[in-house]
mmCIF file with all atom_site columns, C-alpha atoms in Angstrom:
data_model
loop_
_atom_site.group_PDB
_atom_site.id
_atom_site.type_symbol
_atom_site.label_atom_id
_atom_site.label_alt_id
_atom_site.label_comp_id
_atom_site.label_asym_id
_atom_site.label_entity_id
_atom_site.label_seq_id
_atom_site.pdbx_PDB_ins_code
_atom_site.Cartn_x
_atom_site.Cartn_y
_atom_site.Cartn_z
_atom_site.occupancy
_atom_site.B_iso_or_equiv
_atom_site.pdbx_formal_charge
_atom_site.auth_seq_id
_atom_site.auth_comp_id
_atom_site.auth_asym_id
_atom_site.auth_atom_id
_atom_site.pdbx_PDB_model_num
ATOM 1   C CA . MET A 1 1   ? 0.161   -0.015  -0.098  1.00 0.00 ? 19  MET A CA 1
ATOM 2   C CA . VAL A 1 2   ? 1.187   3.592   -0.731  1.00 0.00 ? 20  VAL A CA 1
ATOM 3   C CA . HIS A 1 3   ? 1.449   6.095   2.024   1.00 0.00 ? 21  HIS A CA 1
ATOM 4   C CA . HIS A 1 4   ? 0.518   9.464   1.234   1.00 0.00 ? 22  HIS A CA 1
ATOM 5   C CA . LEU A 1 5   ? 1.459   12.615  2.189   1.00 0.00 ? 23  LEU A CA 1
ATOM 6   C CA . CYS A 1 6   ? 1.122   13.513  5.793   1.00 0.00 ? 24  CYS A CA 1
ATOM 7   C CA . GLY A 1 7   ? 2.793   15.456  8.542   1.00 0.00 ? 25  GLY A CA 1
ATOM 8   C CA . THR A 1 8   ? 2.794   19.383  8.265   1.00 0.00 ? 26  THR A CA 1
ATOM 9   C CA . THR A 1 9   ? 1.873   19.208  4.531   1.00 0.00 ? 27  THR A CA 1
ATOM 10  C CA . ASN A 1 10  ? -1.316  17.269  5.309   1.00 0.00 ? 28  ASN A CA 1
ATOM 11  C CA . PRO A 1 11  ? -2.284  17.463  8.612   1.00 0.00 ? 29  PRO A CA 1
ATOM 12  C CA . THR A 1 12  ? -5.825  15.822  8.213   1.00 0.00 ? 30  THR A CA 1
ATOM 13  C CA . ALA A 1 13  ? -4.168  12.730  6.640   1.00 0.00 ? 31  ALA A CA 1
ATOM 14  C CA . PRO A 1 14  ? -5.827  9.324   8.081   1.00 0.00 ? 32  PRO A CA 1
ATOM 15  C CA . CYS A 1 15  ? -2.611  8.228   9.509   1.00 0.00 ? 33  CYS A CA 1
ATOM 16  C CA . MET A 1 16  ? -2.110  11.547  11.753  1.00 0.00 ? 34  MET A CA 1
ATOM 17  C CA . ILE A 1 17  ? -2.780  11.126  15.327  1.00 0.00 ? 35  ILE A CA 1
ATOM 18  C CA . ASN A 1 18  ? -1.756  13.956  17.707  1.00 0.00 ? 36  ASN A CA 1
ATOM 19  C CA . GLY A 1 19  ? -0.071  15.803  14.955  1.00 0.00 ? 37  GLY A CA 1
ATOM 20  C CA . VAL A 1 20  ? 2.526   12.715  14.246  1.00 0.00 ? 38  VAL A CA 1
ATOM 21  C CA . CYS A 1 21  ? 2.191   9.954   11.504  1.00 0.00 ? 39  CYS A CA 1
ATOM 22  C CA . SER A 1 22  ? 1.305   6.845   12.951  1.00 0.00 ? 40  SER A CA 1
ATOM 23  C CA . LYS A 1 23  ? 3.417   4.869   10.390  1.00 0.00 ? 41  LYS A CA 1
ATOM 24  C CA . GLY A 1 24  ? 6.422   7.000   11.006  1.00 0.00 ? 42  GLY A CA 1
ATOM 25  C CA . TYR A 1 25  ? 6.696   9.055   8.212   1.00 0.00 ? 43  TYR A CA 1
ATOM 26  C CA . PRO A 1 26  ? 8.895   10.960  6.940   1.00 0.00 ? 44  PRO A CA 1
ATOM 27  C CA . LYS A 1 27  ? 11.576  8.478   7.635   1.00 0.00 ? 45  LYS A CA 1
ATOM 28  C CA . ASP A 1 28  ? 14.813  10.230  8.762   1.00 0.00 ? 46  ASP A CA 1
ATOM 29  C CA . PHE A 1 29  ? 18.152  9.830   6.943   1.00 0.00 ? 47  PHE A CA 1
ATOM 30  C CA . ARG A 1 30  ? 20.452  7.083   8.043   1.00 0.00 ? 48  ARG A CA 1
ATOM 31  C CA . GLU A 1 31  ? 23.961  6.147   7.186   1.00 0.00 ? 49  GLU A CA 1
ATOM 32  C CA . SER A 1 32  ? 23.393  2.567   8.312   1.00 0.00 ? 50  SER A CA 1
ATOM 33  C CA . THR A 1 33  ? 20.785  -0.081  8.859   1.00 0.00 ? 51  THR A CA 1
ATOM 34  C CA . ASN A 1 34  ? 20.129  -0.894  12.763  1.00 0.00 ? 52  ASN A CA 1
ATOM 35  C CA . ILE A 1 35  ? 17.691  -3.043  14.714  1.00 0.00 ? 53  ILE A CA 1
ATOM 36  C CA . ASN A 1 36  ? 15.366  -0.981  16.853  1.00 0.00 ? 54  ASN A CA 1
ATOM 37  C CA . VAL A 1 37  ? 14.787  -2.094  20.494  1.00 0.00 ? 55  VAL A CA 1
ATOM 38  C CA . ASP A 1 38  ? 11.034  -3.249  19.483  1.00 0.00 ? 56  ASP A CA 1
ATOM 39  C CA . GLY A 1 39  ? 12.394  -5.398  16.603  1.00 0.00 ? 57  GLY A CA 1
ATOM 40  C CA . TYR A 1 40  ? 11.673  -3.179  13.690  1.00 0.00 ? 58  TYR A CA 1
ATOM 41  C CA . PRO A 1 41  ? 14.662  -2.578  11.751  1.00 0.00 ? 59  PRO A CA 1
ATOM 42  C CA . ARG A 1 42  ? 15.622  1.222   10.726  1.00 0.00 ? 60  ARG A CA 1
ATOM 43  C CA . HIS A 1 43  ? 16.778  0.859   7.449   1.00 0.00 ? 61  HIS A CA 1
ATOM 44  C CA . LYS A 1 44  ? 19.713  2.792   5.701   1.00 0.00 ? 62  LYS A CA 1
ATOM 45  C CA . ARG A 1 45  ? 18.285  5.995   3.854   1.00 0.00 ? 63  ARG A CA 1
ATOM 46  C CA . PRO A 1 46  ? 21.192  8.034   2.648   1.00 0.00 ? 64  PRO A CA 1
ATOM 47  C CA . ASP A 1 47  ? 20.848  11.663  1.759   1.00 0.00 ? 65  ASP A CA 1
ATOM 48  C CA . ASP A 1 48  ? 22.402  11.231  -1.770  1.00 0.00 ? 66  ASP A CA 1
ATOM 49  C CA . GLY A 1 49  ? 20.184  14.091  -3.152  1.00 0.00 ? 67  GLY A CA 1
ATOM 50  C CA . ARG A 1 50  ? 18.004  11.802  -5.255  1.00 0.00 ? 68  ARG A CA 1
ATOM 51  C CA . ARG A 1 51  ? 14.378  12.821  -5.627  1.00 0.00 ? 69  ARG A CA 1
ATOM 52  C CA . ALA A 1 52  ? 11.380  10.899  -7.288  1.00 0.00 ? 70  ALA A CA 1
ATOM 53  C CA . VAL A 1 53  ? 8.755   12.741  -9.205  1.00 0.00 ? 71  VAL A CA 1
ATOM 54  C CA . LYS A 1 54  ? 5.536   10.773  -9.178  1.00 0.00 ? 72  LYS A CA 1
ATOM 55  C CA . TYR A 1 55  ? 3.974   9.910   -12.776 1.00 0.00 ? 73  TYR A CA 1
ATOM 56  C CA . LEU A 1 56  ? 6.806   11.736  -14.650 1.00 0.00 ? 74  LEU A CA 1
ATOM 57  C CA . CYS A 1 57  ? 7.123   9.206   -17.448 1.00 0.00 ? 75  CYS A CA 1
ATOM 58  C CA . LYS A 1 58  ? 3.267   8.530   -17.415 1.00 0.00 ? 76  LYS A CA 1
ATOM 59  C CA . TYR A 1 59  ? 2.254   8.915   -21.154 1.00 0.00 ? 77  TYR A CA 1
ATOM 60  C CA . VAL A 1 60  ? 5.759   10.077  -22.618 1.00 0.00 ? 78  VAL A CA 1
ATOM 61  C CA . TYR A 1 61  ? 5.393   8.049   -25.619 1.00 0.00 ? 79  TYR A CA 1
ATOM 62  C CA . LYS A 1 62  ? 2.139   9.251   -26.707 1.00 0.00 ? 80  LYS A CA 1
ATOM 63  C CA . GLY A 1 63  ? 3.562   12.451  -28.418 1.00 0.00 ? 81  GLY A CA 1
ATOM 64  C CA . SER A 1 64  ? 3.521   16.203  -27.376 1.00 0.00 ? 82  SER A CA 1
ATOM 65  C CA . ASP A 1 65  ? 0.137   17.692  -26.974 1.00 0.00 ? 83  ASP A CA 1
ATOM 66  C CA . ARG A 1 66  ? -0.648  20.204  -29.796 1.00 0.00 ? 84  ARG A CA 1
ATOM 67  C CA . ALA A 1 67  ? -2.552  23.471  -29.629 1.00 0.00 ? 85  ALA A CA 1
ATOM 68  C CA . SER A 1 68  ? -3.813  25.868  -32.285 1.00 0.00 ? 86  SER A CA 1
ATOM 69  C CA . LEU A 1 69  ? -3.407  29.724  -31.767 1.00 0.00 ? 87  LEU A CA 1
ATOM 70  C CA . GLN A 1 70  ? -5.348  32.379  -33.364 1.00 0.00 ? 88  GLN A CA 1
ATOM 71  C CA . LEU A 1 71  ? -3.145  35.676  -33.630 1.00 0.00 ? 89  LEU A CA 1
ATOM 72  C CA . GLN A 1 72  ? -5.160  38.990  -34.243 1.00 0.00 ? 90  GLN A CA 1
ATOM 73  C CA . ASN A 1 73  ? -3.891  42.510  -34.452 1.00 0.00 ? 91  ASN A CA 1
ATOM 74  C CA . GLN A 1 74  ? -6.421  44.697  -32.538 1.00 0.00 ? 92  GLN A CA 1
ATOM 75  C CA . ALA A 1 75  ? -5.481  47.939  -34.630 1.00 0.00 ? 93  ALA A CA 1
ATOM 76  C CA . ARG A 1 76  ? -6.558  46.188  -38.037 1.00 0.00 ? 94  ARG A CA 1
ATOM 77  C CA . PRO A 1 77  ? -9.561  43.789  -36.882 1.00 0.00 ? 95  PRO A CA 1
ATOM 78  C CA . ASN A 1 78  ? -11.239 43.636  -40.731 1.00 0.00 ? 96  ASN A CA 1
ATOM 79  C CA . ARG A 1 79  ? -8.045  42.279  -42.053 1.00 0.00 ? 97  ARG A CA 1
ATOM 80  C CA . TYR A 1 80  ? -7.936  38.745  -41.015 1.00 0.00 ? 98  TYR A CA 1
ATOM 81  C CA . ASP A 1 81  ? -5.587  36.177  -42.685 1.00 0.00 ? 99  ASP A CA 1
ATOM 82  C CA . GLU A 1 82  ? -6.742  32.756  -41.819 1.00 0.00 ? 100 GLU A CA 1
ATOM 83  C CA . ILE A 1 83  ? -3.753  30.961  -42.986 1.00 0.00 ? 101 ILE A CA 1
ATOM 84  C CA . ARG A 1 84  ? -1.290  33.424  -40.956 1.00 0.00 ? 102 ARG A CA 1
ATOM 85  C CA . ALA A 1 85  ? -3.493  33.232  -37.775 1.00 0.00 ? 103 ALA A CA 1
ATOM 86  C CA . HIS A 1 86  ? -3.185  29.232  -37.747 1.00 0.00 ? 104 HIS A CA 1
ATOM 87  C CA . LEU A 1 87  ? -0.272  28.490  -35.897 1.00 0.00 ? 105 LEU A CA 1
ATOM 88  C CA . ASP A 1 88  ? 0.675   24.847  -35.291 1.00 0.00 ? 106 ASP A CA 1
ATOM 89  C CA . ALA A 1 89  ? 2.265   24.900  -31.683 1.00 0.00 ? 107 ALA A CA 1
ATOM 90  C CA . ARG A 1 90  ? 3.455   22.609  -29.279 1.00 0.00 ? 108 ARG A CA 1
ATOM 91  C CA . TYR A 1 91  ? 1.905   22.309  -25.603 1.00 0.00 ? 109 TYR A CA 1
ATOM 92  C CA . VAL A 1 92  ? 4.509   21.418  -22.924 1.00 0.00 ? 110 VAL A CA 1
ATOM 93  C CA . CYS A 1 93  ? 2.585   20.133  -20.000 1.00 0.00 ? 111 CYS A CA 1
ATOM 94  C CA . PRO A 1 94  ? 4.287   20.363  -16.445 1.00 0.00 ? 112 PRO A CA 1
ATOM 95  C CA . PRO A 1 95  ? 5.660   16.811  -16.199 1.00 0.00 ? 113 PRO A CA 1
ATOM 96  C CA . LYS A 1 96  ? 7.291   17.246  -19.871 1.00 0.00 ? 114 LYS A CA 1
ATOM 97  C CA . ALA A 1 97  ? 8.861   20.486  -18.692 1.00 0.00 ? 115 ALA A CA 1
ATOM 98  C CA . LEU A 1 98  ? 9.990   18.701  -15.539 1.00 0.00 ? 116 LEU A CA 1
ATOM 99  C CA . HIS A 1 99  ? 11.680  16.113  -17.703 1.00 0.00 ? 117 HIS A CA 1
ATOM 100 C CA . HIS A 1 100 ? 13.535  18.419  -19.796 1.00 0.00 ? 118 HIS A CA 1
ATOM 101 C CA . ILE A 1 101 ? 14.629  20.581  -16.776 1.00 0.00 ? 119 ILE A CA 1
ATOM 102 C CA . PHE A 1 102 ? 16.042  17.513  -15.165 1.00 0.00 ? 120 PHE A CA 1
ATOM 103 C CA . LYS A 1 103 ? 17.689  16.578  -18.644 1.00 0.00 ? 121 LYS A CA 1
ATOM 104 C CA . TYR A 1 104 ? 16.508  13.156  -18.653 1.00 0.00 ? 122 TYR A CA 1
ATOM 105 C CA . ARG A 1 105 ? 16.574  11.165  -21.808 1.00 0.00 ? 123 ARG A CA 1
ATOM 106 C CA . SER A 1 106 ? 13.121  10.918  -23.551 1.00 0.00 ? 124 SER A CA 1
ATOM 107 C CA . GLN A 1 107 ? 13.761  8.231   -25.946 1.00 0.00 ? 125 GLN A CA 1
ATOM 108 C CA . PHE A 1 108 ? 16.227  5.186   -25.713 1.00 0.00 ? 126 PHE A CA 1
ATOM 109 C CA . LYS A 1 109 ? 17.412  3.847   -29.009 1.00 0.00 ? 127 LYS A CA 1
ATOM 110 C CA . SER A 1 110 ? 19.291  0.240   -29.594 1.00 0.00 ? 128 SER A CA 1
ATOM 111 C CA . ASP A 1 111 ? 20.833  -1.425  -32.546 1.00 0.00 ? 129 ASP A CA 1
ATOM 112 C CA . VAL A 1 112 ? 18.973  -2.346  -35.575 1.00 0.00 ? 130 VAL A CA 1
ATOM 113 C CA . VAL A 1 113 ? 17.424  -5.771  -35.784 1.00 0.00 ? 131 VAL A CA 1
ATOM 114 C CA . TYR A 1 114 ? 17.872  -7.601  -39.072 1.00 0.00 ? 132 TYR A CA 1
ATOM 115 C CA . ARG A 1 115 ? 16.026  -10.840 -40.007 1.00 0.00 ? 133 ARG A CA 1
ATOM 116 C CA . LEU A 1 116 ? 18.468  -13.468 -40.913 1.00 0.00 ? 134 LEU A CA 1
ATOM 117 C CA . GLN A 1 117 ? 17.467  -15.790 -43.444 1.00 0.00 ? 135 GLN A CA 1
ATOM 118 C CA . VAL A 1 118 ? 17.754  -19.378 -41.892 1.00 0.00 ? 136 VAL A CA 1
ATOM 119 C CA . HIS A 1 119 ? 18.780  -22.286 -44.163 1.00 0.00 ? 137 HIS A CA 1
ATOM 120 C CA . LEU A 1 120 ? 20.691  -25.559 -44.377 1.00 0.00 ? 138 LEU A CA 1
ATOM 121 C CA . PRO A 1 121 ? 24.440  -25.151 -45.512 1.00 0.00 ? 139 PRO A CA 1
ATOM 122 C CA . ASP A 1 122 ? 24.086  -24.129 -49.520 1.00 0.00 ? 140 ASP A CA 1
ATOM 123 C CA . MET A 1 123 ? 20.422  -24.279 -49.393 1.00 0.00 ? 141 MET A CA 1
ATOM 124 C CA . GLN A 1 124 ? 19.511  -20.667 -49.115 1.00 0.00 ? 142 GLN A CA 1
ATOM 125 C CA . THR A 1 125 ? 16.640  -19.455 -51.212 1.00 0.00 ? 143 THR A CA 1
ATOM 126 C CA . VAL A 1 126 ? 17.743  -17.569 -54.487 1.00 0.00 ? 144 VAL A CA 1
ATOM 127 C CA . THR A 1 127 ? 15.202  -15.566 -56.326 1.00 0.00 ? 145 THR A CA 1
ATOM 128 C CA . LEU A 1 128 ? 16.318  -14.695 -60.112 1.00 0.00 ? 146 LEU A CA 1
ATOM 129 C CA . LEU A 1 129 ? 14.669  -12.284 -62.477 1.00 0.00 ? 147 LEU A CA 1
ATOM 130 C CA . PRO A 1 130 ? 14.748  -13.279 -66.235 1.00 0.00 ? 148 PRO A CA 1
ATOM 131 C CA . GLY A 1 131 ? 18.076  -12.642 -67.647 1.00 0.00 ? 149 GLY A CA 1
ATOM 132 C CA . GLN A 1 132 ? 19.988  -13.187 -64.429 1.00 0.00 ? 150 GLN A CA 1
ATOM 133 C CA . GLU A 1 133 ? 20.781  -16.874 -64.721 1.00 0.00 ? 151 GLU A CA 1
ATOM 134 C CA . GLY A 1 134 ? 24.626  -16.400 -64.655 1.00 0.00 ? 152 GLY A CA 1
ATOM 135 C CA . ALA A 1 135 ? 24.277  -14.526 -61.229 1.00 0.00 ? 153 ALA A CA 1
ATOM 136 C CA . LEU A 1 136 ? 24.334  -18.100 -59.538 1.00 0.00 ? 154 LEU A CA 1
ATOM 137 C CA . GLN A 1 137 ? 27.810  -18.856 -60.700 1.00 0.00 ? 155 GLN A CA 1
ATOM 138 C CA . ARG A 1 138 ? 29.280  -15.427 -59.393 1.00 0.00 ? 156 ARG A CA 1
ATOM 139 C CA . GLU A 1 139 ? 31.253  -16.037 -55.784 1.00 0.00 ? 157 GLU A CA 1
ATOM 140 C CA . GLY A 1 140 ? 29.879  -12.797 -54.383 1.00 0.00 ? 158 GLY A CA 1
ATOM 141 C CA . ASN A 1 141 ? 26.485  -13.980 -54.538 1.00 0.00 ? 159 ASN A CA 1
ATOM 142 C CA . ARG A 1 142 ? 26.817  -17.224 -52.523 1.00 0.00 ? 160 ARG A CA 1
ATOM 143 C CA . ASN A 1 143 ? 26.473  -15.426 -49.083 1.00 0.00 ? 161 ASN A CA 1
ATOM 144 C CA . SER A 1 144 ? 22.996  -15.303 -47.354 1.00 0.00 ? 162 SER A CA 1
ATOM 145 C CA . THR A 1 145 ? 22.289  -12.654 -44.476 1.00 0.00 ? 163 THR A CA 1
ATOM 146 C CA . LEU A 1 146 ? 22.951  -15.776 -42.519 1.00 0.00 ? 164 LEU A CA 1
ATOM 147 C CA . THR A 1 147 ? 26.180  -16.691 -43.987 1.00 0.00 ? 165 THR A CA 1
ATOM 148 C CA . ALA A 1 148 ? 27.591  -13.276 -44.142 1.00 0.00 ? 166 ALA A CA 1
ATOM 149 C CA . TRP A 1 149 ? 26.751  -12.636 -40.454 1.00 0.00 ? 167 TRP A CA 1
ATOM 150 C CA . PHE A 1 150 ? 28.797  -15.876 -39.610 1.00 0.00 ? 168 PHE A CA 1
ATOM 151 C CA . GLN A 1 151 ? 31.556  -14.531 -41.964 1.00 0.00 ? 169 GLN A CA 1
ATOM 152 C CA . LEU A 1 152 ? 31.519  -11.160 -40.186 1.00 0.00 ? 170 LEU A CA 1
ATOM 153 C CA . ASN A 1 153 ? 31.760  -12.532 -36.669 1.00 0.00 ? 171 ASN A CA 1
ATOM 154 C CA . ALA A 1 154 ? 34.769  -15.036 -37.911 1.00 0.00 ? 172 ALA A CA 1
ATOM 155 C CA . ASP A 1 155 ? 36.691  -12.193 -39.338 1.00 0.00 ? 173 ASP A CA 1
ATOM 156 C CA . TYR A 1 156 ? 35.825  -9.840  -36.173 1.00 0.00 ? 174 TYR A CA 1
ATOM 157 C CA . GLU A 1 157 ? 37.213  -12.777 -33.897 1.00 0.00 ? 175 GLU A CA 1
ATOM 158 C CA . LEU A 1 158 ? 40.332  -13.162 -36.034 1.00 0.00 ? 176 LEU A CA 1
ATOM 159 C CA . MET A 1 159 ? 40.946  -9.158  -36.010 1.00 0.00 ? 177 MET A CA 1
ATOM 160 C CA . LEU A 1 160 ? 40.597  -9.360  -32.095 1.00 0.00 ? 178 LEU A CA 1
ATOM 161 C CA . SER A 1 161 ? 43.117  -12.280 -31.996 1.00 0.00 ? 179 SER A CA 1
ATOM 162 C CA . GLU A 1 162 ? 45.765  -10.468 -34.020 1.00 0.00 ? 180 GLU A CA 1
ATOM 163 C CA . ASN A 1 163 ? 45.729  -7.204  -31.996 1.00 0.00 ? 181 ASN A CA 1
#
């Protein structure tokens, strides 16, 4: 169960008894873990400056919110240019702004994944267009994605062993 704000920030919380949280929150910072006299542990809670922002990454991948703005010059109300008045703008909500202020990365990228054609030795699928029958005889066309990957790994291992 999540314990919500209490103490001086929320004195009417259900856990508050005589102005003190009955669950012992907020916990004090401690440099080591100790066992209390009543048998309950007092866990290590170092003050290393880290803070948590609840729901910071909620809906991060939906894309930014959009807003449509209309700008008008009060001096010339009759000259209204609808094309210039429409401005495609980005609305930055508070969690997104906080995300940028703290310089968190908002997108993670990894290596590109290629699908390898799996086959038995020298049984790879070959598709030829009319007039390309001689392509089978060329040595450069013998590798499939799978065999080329194996060859690349073998060359890489050889390169590492030579250095």
